[in-house]
Coordinates of C-alpha atoms in Angstrom, one line a residue:
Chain A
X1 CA 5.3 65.4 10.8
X2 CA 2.8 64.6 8.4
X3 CA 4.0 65.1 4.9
X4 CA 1.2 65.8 2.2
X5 CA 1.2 63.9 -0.8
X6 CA 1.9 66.9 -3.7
X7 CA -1.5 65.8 -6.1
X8 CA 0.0 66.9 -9.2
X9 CA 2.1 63.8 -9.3
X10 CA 1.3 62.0 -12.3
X11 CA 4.1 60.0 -13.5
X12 CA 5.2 56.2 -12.8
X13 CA 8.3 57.1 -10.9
X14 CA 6.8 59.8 -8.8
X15 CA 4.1 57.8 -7.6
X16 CA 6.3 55.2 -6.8
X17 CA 8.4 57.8 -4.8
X18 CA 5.7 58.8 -2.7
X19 CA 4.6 55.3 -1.8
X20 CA 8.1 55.0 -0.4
X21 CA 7.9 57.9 1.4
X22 CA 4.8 56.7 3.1
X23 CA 6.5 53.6 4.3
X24 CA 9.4 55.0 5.4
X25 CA 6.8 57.0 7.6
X26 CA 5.4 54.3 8.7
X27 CA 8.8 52.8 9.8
X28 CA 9.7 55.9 11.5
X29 CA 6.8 56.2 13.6
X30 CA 7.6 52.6 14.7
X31 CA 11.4 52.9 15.1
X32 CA 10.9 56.2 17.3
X33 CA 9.1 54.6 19.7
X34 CA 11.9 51.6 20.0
X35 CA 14.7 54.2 19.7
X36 CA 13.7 58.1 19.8
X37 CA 17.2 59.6 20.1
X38 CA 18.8 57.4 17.7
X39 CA 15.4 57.8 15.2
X40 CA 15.3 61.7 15.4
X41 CA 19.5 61.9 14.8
X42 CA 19.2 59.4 11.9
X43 CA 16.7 62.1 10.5
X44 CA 18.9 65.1 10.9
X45 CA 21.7 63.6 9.5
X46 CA 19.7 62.8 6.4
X47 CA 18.3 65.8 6.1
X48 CA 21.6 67.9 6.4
X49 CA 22.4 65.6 3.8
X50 CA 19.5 66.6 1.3
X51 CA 20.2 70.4 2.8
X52 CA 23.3 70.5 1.0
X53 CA 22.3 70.7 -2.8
X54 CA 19.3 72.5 -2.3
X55 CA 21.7 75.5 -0.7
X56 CA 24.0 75.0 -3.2
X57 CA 21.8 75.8 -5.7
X58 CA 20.9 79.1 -3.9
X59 CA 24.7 80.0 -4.4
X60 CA 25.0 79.2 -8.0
X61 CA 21.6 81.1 -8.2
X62 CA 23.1 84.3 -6.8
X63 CA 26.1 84.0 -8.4
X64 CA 24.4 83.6 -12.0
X65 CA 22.8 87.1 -10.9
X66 CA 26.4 88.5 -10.8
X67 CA 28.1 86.7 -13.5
X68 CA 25.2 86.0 -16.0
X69 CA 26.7 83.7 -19.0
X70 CA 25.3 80.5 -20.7
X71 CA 26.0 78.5 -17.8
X72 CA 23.8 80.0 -15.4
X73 CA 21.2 79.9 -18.2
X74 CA 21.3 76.3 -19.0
X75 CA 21.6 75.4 -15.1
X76 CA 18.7 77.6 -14.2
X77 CA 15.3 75.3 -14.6
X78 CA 17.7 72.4 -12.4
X79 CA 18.8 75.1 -10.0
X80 CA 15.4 76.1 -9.2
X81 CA 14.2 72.3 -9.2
X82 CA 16.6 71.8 -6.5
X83 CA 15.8 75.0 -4.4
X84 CA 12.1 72.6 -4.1
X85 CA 14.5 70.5 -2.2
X86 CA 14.8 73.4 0.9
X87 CA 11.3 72.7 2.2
X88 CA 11.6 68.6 2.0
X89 CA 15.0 68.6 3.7
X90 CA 14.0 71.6 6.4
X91 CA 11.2 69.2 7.2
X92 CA 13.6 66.7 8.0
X93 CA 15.0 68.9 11.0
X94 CA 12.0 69.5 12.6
X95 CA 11.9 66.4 14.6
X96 CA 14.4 67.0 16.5
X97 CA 14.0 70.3 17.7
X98 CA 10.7 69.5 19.5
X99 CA 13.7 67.5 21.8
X100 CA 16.9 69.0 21.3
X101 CA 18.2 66.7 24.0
X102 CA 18.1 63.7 22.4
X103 CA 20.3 64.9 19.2
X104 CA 22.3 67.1 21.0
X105 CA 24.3 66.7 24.1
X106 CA 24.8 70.1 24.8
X107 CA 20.9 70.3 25.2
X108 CA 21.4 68.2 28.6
X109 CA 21.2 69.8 31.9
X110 CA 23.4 72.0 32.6
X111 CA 24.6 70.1 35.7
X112 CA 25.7 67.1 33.3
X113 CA 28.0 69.5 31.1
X114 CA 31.6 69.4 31.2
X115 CA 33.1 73.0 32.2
X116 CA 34.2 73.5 28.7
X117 CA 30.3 73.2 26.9
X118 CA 28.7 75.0 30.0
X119 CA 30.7 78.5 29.0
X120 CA 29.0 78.0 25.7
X121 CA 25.8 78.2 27.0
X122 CA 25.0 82.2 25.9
X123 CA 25.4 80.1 22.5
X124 CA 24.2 76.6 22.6
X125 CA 21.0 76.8 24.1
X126 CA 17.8 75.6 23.1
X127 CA 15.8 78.2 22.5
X128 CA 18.3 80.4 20.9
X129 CA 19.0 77.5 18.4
X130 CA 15.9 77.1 17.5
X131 CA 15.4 80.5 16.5
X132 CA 18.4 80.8 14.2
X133 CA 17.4 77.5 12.8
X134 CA 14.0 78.8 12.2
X135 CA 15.5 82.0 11.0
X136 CA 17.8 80.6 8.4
X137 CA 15.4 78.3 7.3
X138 CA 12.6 81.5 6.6
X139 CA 15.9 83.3 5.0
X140 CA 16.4 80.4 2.5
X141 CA 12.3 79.7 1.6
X142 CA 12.0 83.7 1.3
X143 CA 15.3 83.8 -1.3
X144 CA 13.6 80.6 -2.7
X145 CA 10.3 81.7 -3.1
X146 CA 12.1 84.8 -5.1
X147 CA 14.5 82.7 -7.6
X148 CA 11.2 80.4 -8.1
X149 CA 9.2 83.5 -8.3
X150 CA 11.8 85.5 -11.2
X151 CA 11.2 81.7 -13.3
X152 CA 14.0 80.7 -15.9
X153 CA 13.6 83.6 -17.8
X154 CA 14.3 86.5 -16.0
X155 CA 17.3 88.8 -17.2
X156 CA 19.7 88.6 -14.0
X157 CA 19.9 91.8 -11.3
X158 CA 23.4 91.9 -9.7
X159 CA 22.1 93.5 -6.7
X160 CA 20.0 90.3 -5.7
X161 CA 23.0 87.7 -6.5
X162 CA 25.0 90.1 -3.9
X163 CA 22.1 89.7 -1.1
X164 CA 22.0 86.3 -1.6
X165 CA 25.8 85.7 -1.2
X166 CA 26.1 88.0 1.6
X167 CA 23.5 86.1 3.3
X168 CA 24.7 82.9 2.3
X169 CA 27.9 82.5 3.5
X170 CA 27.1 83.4 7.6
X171 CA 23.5 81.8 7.4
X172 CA 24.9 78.2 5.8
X173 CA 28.4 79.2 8.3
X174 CA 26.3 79.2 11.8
X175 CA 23.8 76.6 10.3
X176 CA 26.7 74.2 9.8
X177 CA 28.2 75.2 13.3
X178 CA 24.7 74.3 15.0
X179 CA 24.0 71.3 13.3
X180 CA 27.2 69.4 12.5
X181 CA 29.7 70.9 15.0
X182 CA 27.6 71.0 17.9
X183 CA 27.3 67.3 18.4
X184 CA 30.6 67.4 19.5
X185 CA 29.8 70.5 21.8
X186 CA 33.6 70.7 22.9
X187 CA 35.4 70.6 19.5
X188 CA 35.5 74.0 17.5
X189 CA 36.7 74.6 14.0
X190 CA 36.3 77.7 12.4
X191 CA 36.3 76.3 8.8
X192 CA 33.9 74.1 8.9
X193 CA 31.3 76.3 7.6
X194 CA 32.8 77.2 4.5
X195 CA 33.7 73.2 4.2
X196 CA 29.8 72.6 4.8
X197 CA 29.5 75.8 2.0
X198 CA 31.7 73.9 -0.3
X199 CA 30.1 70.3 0.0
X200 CA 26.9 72.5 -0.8
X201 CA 28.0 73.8 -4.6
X202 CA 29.5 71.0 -5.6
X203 CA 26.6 68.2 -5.2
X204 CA 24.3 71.4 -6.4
X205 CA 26.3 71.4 -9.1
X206 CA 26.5 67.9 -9.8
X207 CA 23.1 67.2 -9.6
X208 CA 22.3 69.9 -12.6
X209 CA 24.8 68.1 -14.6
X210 CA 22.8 64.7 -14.1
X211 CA 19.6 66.7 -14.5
X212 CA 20.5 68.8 -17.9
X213 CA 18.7 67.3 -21.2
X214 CA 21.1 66.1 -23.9
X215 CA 22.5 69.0 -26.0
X216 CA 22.5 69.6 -29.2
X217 CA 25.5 70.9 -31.3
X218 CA 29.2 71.3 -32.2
X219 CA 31.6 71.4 -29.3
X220 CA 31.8 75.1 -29.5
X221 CA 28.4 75.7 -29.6
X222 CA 27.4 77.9 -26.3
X223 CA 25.3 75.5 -24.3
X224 CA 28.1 73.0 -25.0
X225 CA 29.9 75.7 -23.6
X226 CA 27.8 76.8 -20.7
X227 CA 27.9 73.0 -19.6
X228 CA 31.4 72.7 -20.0
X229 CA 31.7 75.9 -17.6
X230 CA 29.4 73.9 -15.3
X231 CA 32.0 71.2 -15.3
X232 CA 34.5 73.8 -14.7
X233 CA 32.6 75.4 -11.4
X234 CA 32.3 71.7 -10.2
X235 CA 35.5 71.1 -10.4
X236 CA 36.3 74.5 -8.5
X237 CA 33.8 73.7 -6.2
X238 CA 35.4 70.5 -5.7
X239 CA 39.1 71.2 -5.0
X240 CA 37.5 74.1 -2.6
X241 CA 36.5 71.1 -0.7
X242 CA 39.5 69.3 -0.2
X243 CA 40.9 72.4 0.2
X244 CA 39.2 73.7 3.4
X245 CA 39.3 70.0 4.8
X246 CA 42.8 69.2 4.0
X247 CA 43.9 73.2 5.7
X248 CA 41.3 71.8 8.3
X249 CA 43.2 68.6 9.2
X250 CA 46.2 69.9 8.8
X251 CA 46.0 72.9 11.7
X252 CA 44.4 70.8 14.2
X253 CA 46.7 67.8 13.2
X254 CA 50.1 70.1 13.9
X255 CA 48.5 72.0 17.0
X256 CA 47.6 68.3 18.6
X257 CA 45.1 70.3 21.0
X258 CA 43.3 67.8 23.0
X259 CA 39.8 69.9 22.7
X260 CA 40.7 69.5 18.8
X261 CA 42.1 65.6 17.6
X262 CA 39.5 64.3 20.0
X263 CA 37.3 64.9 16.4
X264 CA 39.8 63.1 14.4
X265 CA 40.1 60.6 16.8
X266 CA 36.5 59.3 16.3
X267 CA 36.9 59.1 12.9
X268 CA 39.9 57.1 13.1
X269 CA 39.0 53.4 13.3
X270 CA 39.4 51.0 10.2
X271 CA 36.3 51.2 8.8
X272 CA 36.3 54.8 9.2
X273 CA 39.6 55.5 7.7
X274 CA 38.5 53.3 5.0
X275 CA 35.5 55.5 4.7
X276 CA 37.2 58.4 4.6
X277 CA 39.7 57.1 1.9
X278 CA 37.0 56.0 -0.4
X279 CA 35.3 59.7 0.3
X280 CA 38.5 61.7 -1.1
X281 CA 38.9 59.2 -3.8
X282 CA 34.8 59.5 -4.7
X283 CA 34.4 63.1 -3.9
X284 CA 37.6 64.7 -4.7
X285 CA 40.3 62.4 -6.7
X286 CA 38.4 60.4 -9.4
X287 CA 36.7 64.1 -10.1
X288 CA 39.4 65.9 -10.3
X289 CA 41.4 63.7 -12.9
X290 CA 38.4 63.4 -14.9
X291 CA 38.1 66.6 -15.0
X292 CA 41.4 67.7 -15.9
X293 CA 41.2 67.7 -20.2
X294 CA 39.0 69.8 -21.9
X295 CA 37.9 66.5 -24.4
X296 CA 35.7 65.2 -21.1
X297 CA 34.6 67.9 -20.1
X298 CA 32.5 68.6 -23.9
X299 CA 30.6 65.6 -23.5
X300 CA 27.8 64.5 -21.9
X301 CA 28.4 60.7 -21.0
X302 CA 31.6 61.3 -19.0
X303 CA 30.4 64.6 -17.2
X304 CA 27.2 62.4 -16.1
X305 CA 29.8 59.7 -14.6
X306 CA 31.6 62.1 -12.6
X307 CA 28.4 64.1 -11.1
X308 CA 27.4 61.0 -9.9
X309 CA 30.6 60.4 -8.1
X310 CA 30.4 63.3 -6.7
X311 CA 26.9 62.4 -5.4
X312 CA 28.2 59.4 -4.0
X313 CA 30.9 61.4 -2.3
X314 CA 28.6 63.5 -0.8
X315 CA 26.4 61.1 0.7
X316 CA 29.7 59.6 2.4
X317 CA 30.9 63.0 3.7
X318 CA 27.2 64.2 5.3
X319 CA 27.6 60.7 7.0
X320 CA 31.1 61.2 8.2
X321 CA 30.7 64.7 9.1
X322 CA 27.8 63.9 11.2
X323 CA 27.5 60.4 12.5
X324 CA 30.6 59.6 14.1
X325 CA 30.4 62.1 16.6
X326 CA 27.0 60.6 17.9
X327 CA 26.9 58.5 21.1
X328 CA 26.1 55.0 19.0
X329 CA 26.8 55.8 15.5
X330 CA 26.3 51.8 15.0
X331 CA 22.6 52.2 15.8
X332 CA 22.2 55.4 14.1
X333 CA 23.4 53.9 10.7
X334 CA 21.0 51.2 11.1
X335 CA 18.5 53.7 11.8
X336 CA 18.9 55.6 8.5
X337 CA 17.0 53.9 6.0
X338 CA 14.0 55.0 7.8
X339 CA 14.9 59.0 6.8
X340 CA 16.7 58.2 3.6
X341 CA 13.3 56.7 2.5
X342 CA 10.6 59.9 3.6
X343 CA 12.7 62.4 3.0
X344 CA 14.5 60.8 -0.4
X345 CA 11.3 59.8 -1.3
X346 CA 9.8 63.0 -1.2
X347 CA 12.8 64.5 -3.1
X348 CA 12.8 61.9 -5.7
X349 CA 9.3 62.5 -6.4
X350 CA 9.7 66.4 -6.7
X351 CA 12.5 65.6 -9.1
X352 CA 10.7 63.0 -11.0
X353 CA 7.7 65.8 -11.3
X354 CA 10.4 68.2 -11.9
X355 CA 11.8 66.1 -15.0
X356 CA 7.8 65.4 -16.5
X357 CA 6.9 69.2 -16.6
X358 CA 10.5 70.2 -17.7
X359 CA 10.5 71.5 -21.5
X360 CA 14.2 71.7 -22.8
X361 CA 14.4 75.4 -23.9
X362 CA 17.8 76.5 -25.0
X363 CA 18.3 79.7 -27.4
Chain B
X1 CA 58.2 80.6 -58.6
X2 CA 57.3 83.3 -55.6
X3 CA 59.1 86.6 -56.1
X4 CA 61.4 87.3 -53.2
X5 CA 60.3 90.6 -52.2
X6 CA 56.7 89.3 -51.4
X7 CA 56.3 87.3 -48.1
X8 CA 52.7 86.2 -48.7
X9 CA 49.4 87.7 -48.9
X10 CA 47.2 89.5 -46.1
X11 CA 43.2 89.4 -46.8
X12 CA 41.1 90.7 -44.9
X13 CA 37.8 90.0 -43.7
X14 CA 35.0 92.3 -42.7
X15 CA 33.6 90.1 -39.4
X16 CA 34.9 86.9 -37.4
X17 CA 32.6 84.7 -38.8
X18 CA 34.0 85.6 -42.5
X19 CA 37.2 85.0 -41.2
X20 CA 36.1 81.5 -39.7
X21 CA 34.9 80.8 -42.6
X22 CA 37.5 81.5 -45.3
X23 CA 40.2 79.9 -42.4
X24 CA 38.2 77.2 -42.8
X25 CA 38.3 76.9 -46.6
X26 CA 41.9 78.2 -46.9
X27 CA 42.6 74.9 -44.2
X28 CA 40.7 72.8 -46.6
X29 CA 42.0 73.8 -49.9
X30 CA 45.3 72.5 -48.9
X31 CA 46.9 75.8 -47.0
X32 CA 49.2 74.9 -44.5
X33 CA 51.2 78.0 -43.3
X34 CA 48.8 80.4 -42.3
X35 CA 47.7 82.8 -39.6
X36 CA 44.5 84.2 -38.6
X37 CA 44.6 88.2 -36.9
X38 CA 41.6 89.5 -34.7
X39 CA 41.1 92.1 -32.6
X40 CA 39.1 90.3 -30.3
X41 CA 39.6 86.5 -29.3
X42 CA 37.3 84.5 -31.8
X43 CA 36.3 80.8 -30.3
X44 CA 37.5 78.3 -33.1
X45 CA 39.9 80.2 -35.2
X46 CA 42.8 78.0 -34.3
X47 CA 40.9 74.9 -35.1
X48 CA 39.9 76.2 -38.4
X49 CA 43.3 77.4 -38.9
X50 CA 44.0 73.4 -38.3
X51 CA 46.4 74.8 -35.3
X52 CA 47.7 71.0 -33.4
X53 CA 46.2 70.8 -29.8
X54 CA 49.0 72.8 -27.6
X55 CA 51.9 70.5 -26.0
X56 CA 51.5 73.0 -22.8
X57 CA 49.1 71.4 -20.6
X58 CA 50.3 68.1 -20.8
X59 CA 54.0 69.7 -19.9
X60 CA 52.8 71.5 -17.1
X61 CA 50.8 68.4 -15.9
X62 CA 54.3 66.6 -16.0
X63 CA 56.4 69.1 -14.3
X64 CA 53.5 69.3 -11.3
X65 CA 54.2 65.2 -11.1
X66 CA 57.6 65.6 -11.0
X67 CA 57.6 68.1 -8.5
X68 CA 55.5 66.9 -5.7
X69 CA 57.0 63.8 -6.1
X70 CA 60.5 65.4 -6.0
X71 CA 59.8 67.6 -3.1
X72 CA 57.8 64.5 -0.9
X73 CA 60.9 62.4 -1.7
X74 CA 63.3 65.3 -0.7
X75 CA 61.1 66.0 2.9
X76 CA 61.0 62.0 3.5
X77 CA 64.4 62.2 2.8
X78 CA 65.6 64.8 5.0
X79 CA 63.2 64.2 7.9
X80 CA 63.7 60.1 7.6
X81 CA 67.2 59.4 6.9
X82 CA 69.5 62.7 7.0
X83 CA 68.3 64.8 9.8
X84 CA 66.0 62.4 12.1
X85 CA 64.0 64.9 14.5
X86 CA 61.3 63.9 17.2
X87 CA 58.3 66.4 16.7
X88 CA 55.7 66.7 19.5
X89 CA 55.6 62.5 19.3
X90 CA 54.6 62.1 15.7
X91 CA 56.5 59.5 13.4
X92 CA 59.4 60.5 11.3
X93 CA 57.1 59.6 8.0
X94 CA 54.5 62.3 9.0
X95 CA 52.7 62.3 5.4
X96 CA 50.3 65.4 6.0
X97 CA 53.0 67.9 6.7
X98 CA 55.1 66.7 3.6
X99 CA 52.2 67.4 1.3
X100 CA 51.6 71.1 1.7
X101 CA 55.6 72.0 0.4
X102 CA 54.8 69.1 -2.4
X103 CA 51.6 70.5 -3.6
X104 CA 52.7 73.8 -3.4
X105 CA 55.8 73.4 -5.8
X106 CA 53.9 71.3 -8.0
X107 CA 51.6 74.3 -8.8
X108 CA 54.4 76.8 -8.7
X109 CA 56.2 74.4 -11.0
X110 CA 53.0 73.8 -13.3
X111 CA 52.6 77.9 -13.4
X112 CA 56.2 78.6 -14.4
X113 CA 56.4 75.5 -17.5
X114 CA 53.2 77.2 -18.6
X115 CA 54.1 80.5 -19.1
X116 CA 57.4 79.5 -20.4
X117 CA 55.2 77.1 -22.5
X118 CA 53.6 80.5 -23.7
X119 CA 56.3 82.5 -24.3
X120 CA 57.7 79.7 -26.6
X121 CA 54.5 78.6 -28.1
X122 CA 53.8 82.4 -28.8
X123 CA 57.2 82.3 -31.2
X124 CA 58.9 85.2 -28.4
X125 CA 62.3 84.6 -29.6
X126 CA 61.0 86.0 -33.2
X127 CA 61.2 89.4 -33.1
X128 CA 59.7 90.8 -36.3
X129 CA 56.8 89.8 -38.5
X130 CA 56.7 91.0 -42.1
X131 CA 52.9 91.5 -41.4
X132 CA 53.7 94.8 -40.0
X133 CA 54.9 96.1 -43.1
X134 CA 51.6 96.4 -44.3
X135 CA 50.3 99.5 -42.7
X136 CA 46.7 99.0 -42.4
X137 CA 47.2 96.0 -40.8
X138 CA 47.9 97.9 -38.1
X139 CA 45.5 100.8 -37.8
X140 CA 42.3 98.4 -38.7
X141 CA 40.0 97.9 -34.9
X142 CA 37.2 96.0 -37.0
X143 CA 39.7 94.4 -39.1
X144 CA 40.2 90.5 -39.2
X145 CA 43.3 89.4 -41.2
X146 CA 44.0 85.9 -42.8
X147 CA 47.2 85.8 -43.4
X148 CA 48.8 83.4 -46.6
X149 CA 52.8 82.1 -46.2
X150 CA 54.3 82.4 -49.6
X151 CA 56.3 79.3 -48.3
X152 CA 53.3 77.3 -48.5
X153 CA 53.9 74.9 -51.1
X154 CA 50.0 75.6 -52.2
X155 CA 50.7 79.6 -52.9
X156 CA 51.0 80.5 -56.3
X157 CA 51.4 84.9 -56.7
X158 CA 48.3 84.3 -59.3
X159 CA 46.0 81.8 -58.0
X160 CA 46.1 83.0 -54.9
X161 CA 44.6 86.3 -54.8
X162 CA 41.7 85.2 -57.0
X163 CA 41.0 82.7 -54.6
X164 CA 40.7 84.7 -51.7
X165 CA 38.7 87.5 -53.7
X166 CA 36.3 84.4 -54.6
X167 CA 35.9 83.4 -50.4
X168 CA 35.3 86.9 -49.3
X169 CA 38.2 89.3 -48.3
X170 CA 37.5 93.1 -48.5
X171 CA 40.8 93.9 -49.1
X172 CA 43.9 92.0 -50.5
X173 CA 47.4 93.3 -49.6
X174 CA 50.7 91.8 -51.1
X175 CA 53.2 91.9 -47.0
X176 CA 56.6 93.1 -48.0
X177 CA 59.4 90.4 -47.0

């Protein structure tokens, strides 16, 4: 993968942002030929993991075309920054599908399957996953390329917002089955689509609220306003997700199917139940009560505090989600720097650029 | 000094912002008992009215803490200690099924002391306003009404009127007790 060094680039940080993504490239063509499998998982975790806000955005996106209101309009220019994030993170996948095998185990020879995975097959095969991954991921750049396109100005068309949800919800559903619940090929969940969707919004959503510039204004003013409704979605966004996971755990939890806890089961060591605890508290608990009285929610300091948990909260779910259902999830976490600094390098110098050219405009 | 047969004064105000305003300036002159009427909800008329921040939230927050932790402590109870019951192999202190019942009452709980919480904080058990008695307070659309208590110790039958005259009302109606 070689990933071009965007010229435009002029500030301090962004510089600095590439030059780390360069290492990290360096590193990763050194660690995949110590470790392939473990390199190319490391990078498909990470890049799930920058995936997540840059579809999120896409939702907010369409839904501003249906709702309109202030706080689509004061979200818009970070929405669109993070929809730059789609190419940088899609990127990130495309390791591993030139060897689907050594990411997932499904992609093994069919003799080495257990009867259960080898029914699947009409499903989980490689070339039919690599062209729905290749199909959601021209969906997302087209609908990207359009929101990009329309700028931050453009009055919003209802009939687009619709497309894009209708479009959202299966594409980001079956991506989420392909990519997070086919590395355990045996285990299915039916949720864990929407619980992929909802750890999408809420990081999106988060990340505007670090990104917006400081407001001016009374507490009743409208962009005061509009980002106090941004708080609000985040914190909708946010009890979705501890929503769907908590009805998640709960059904497979009272079933006690074998073909089902066997998921839980890997994530129930010490050090991943501690994991796990400080995920709810990051992601859903210290959010949720900060989010609770209208005072915190008016000004800028505490929202900033809480979109970054949420940010932290994220990173610890896409790992959770994802890496203890590899074969050595020790290795793997070793491994991840190596991603984390190409493909967070790259996104951290979009961003930077995205924060030098941005001009506050508010009405 | 105010003549029984007036209950106070209704002004009113040809757009919400005149209205904001003069709530504003009746707050700040010293008015205490007063009401503003729109036909539409108007964002800051009960802080320029100097309305105190509703008790409801934080009573509704309450009774949600109170429930779930009075339903968990019911279920541990029962399932524990009164009615011990082996299910599929789990432990008698099976947390995750307790909290769906908890949470669940804790909402229904928060949802009924709110709307009670309305119904009260709305004055429901008061059945008649002397605002009525006016009669275009009731046929007015584009109409916003500031309404003047004559039991506010600041009303005086002459001052009064001038006053509100002098911040902008269209209209000035003395409301029949």
């Amino acid at each position: 993968m070689s990933a071009a060094p965007k010229p435009q680039v002029k500030t301090g940080e962004g510089q600095l942002a590439l030059w780390t993504a360069g290492a990290g490239l360096a590193l990763s063509l050194l660690l995949v030929l110590w470790e392939p499998a473990a390199t190319l998982q490391a990078y498909a975790v990470i890049a799930v993991t920058l995936l997540a806000p840059a579809l999120g955005a896409l939702a907010a996106l369409g839904c501003f075309q249906l709702t309109g209101g202030h706080w689509g309009e004061l979200a818009r220019p970070a929405l669109l920054a993070l929809l730059g994030l789609l190419p940088i993170a899609l990127l990130g996948l495309v390791p591993a599908l030139f060897d689907l095998a050594q990411v997932f185990d499904w992609a093994q020879p069919v003799a080495l399957l257990p009867e259960v995975v080898r029914r699947k097959q009409p499903y989980l095969n490689a070339p039919f996953f690599i062209a729905r991954t290749v199909g959601f991921a021209l969906l997302w750049l087209l609908l990207a390329l359009v929101y990009r396109r329309r700028g931050t100005a453009a009055a919003p068309v209802p009939a687009l917002g619709a497309l894009t949800l209708v479009l959202w919800v299966p594409s980001i559903t079956f991506f989420a089955f392909d990519w997070i619940m086919s590395l355990e090929p045996t285990w299915y969940s039916d949720v864990l689509g929407l619980i992929f969707g909802a750890g999408a919004v809420a990081p999106a959503l988060a990340a505007v609220l670090l990104m917006l510039p400081e407001l001016p204004g009374r507490p009743d003013s409208p962009p005061v306003q509009g980002r106090q409704d941004l708080a609000n979605l985040l914190l909708t966004a946010v009890l979705m997700w501890i929503f769907l996971h908590f009805s998640q755990f709960i059904i497979i939890w009272s079933s006690n199917l074998p073909h089902e806890i066997g998921w839980y089961l890997h994530r129930m060591s010490p050090a991943l139940g501690l994991l796990a605890a400080l995920m709810v508290v990051a992601y859903f608990l210290l959010p949720f009560l900060g989010l609770l009285a209208p005072s915190r929610k008016q000004r800028r300091r505490p929202l900033r505090r809480i979109a970054a948990c949420v940010l932290v909260g994220h990173l610890l779910h896409s790992y959770w989600l994802m890496v203890p259902s590899l074969p050595e999830p020790g290795l793997v976490t070793i491994l991840l720097p190596a991603p984390l600094l190409v493909l967070g390098g790259l996104a951290a110098a979009h961003l930077a650029r995205h924060a030098a050219t941005a001009v506050p405009d508010d009405g | 000094m105010d003549e029984p047969s007036c209950a106070g004064l209704l002004a009113r105000f040809d757009d919400g912002p005149a209205l904001l305003a003069a709530a504003r300036a009746a707050h700040a002159a010293g008015y205490r008992v007063l009401e503003g009427h729109a036909p539409e909800p108007l964002p800051g008329l009960p802080a320029a009215l100097g309305v105190p921040a509703s008790r409801t939230p934080r009573l509704a927050l309450l009774a949600a803490l109170l429930a779930a932790a009075g339903f968990f402590a019911l279920q541990v109870w029962s399932a524990v200690w009164a009615y011990p019951f082996n299910i599929g192999g789990r432990p008698l202190f099976s947390w995750p099924a307790f909290l769906v019942v908890s949470i669940d009452m804790a909402l229904l709980s928060a949802v009924l002391t709110a709307f009670v919480g309305l119904l009260v904080g709305g004055g429901l058990p008061r059945l008649y306003h002397p605002v009525f008695n006016v009669p275009q307070f009731t046929t007015g659309t584009e109409a916003y009404f500031l309404y003047l208590d004559a039991a506010d110790v600041r009303f005086d039958p002459q001052a009064t009127p001038a006053w509100l005259e002098a911040h902008g009302a269209s209209e000035i109606h003395e409301v029949p007790a």
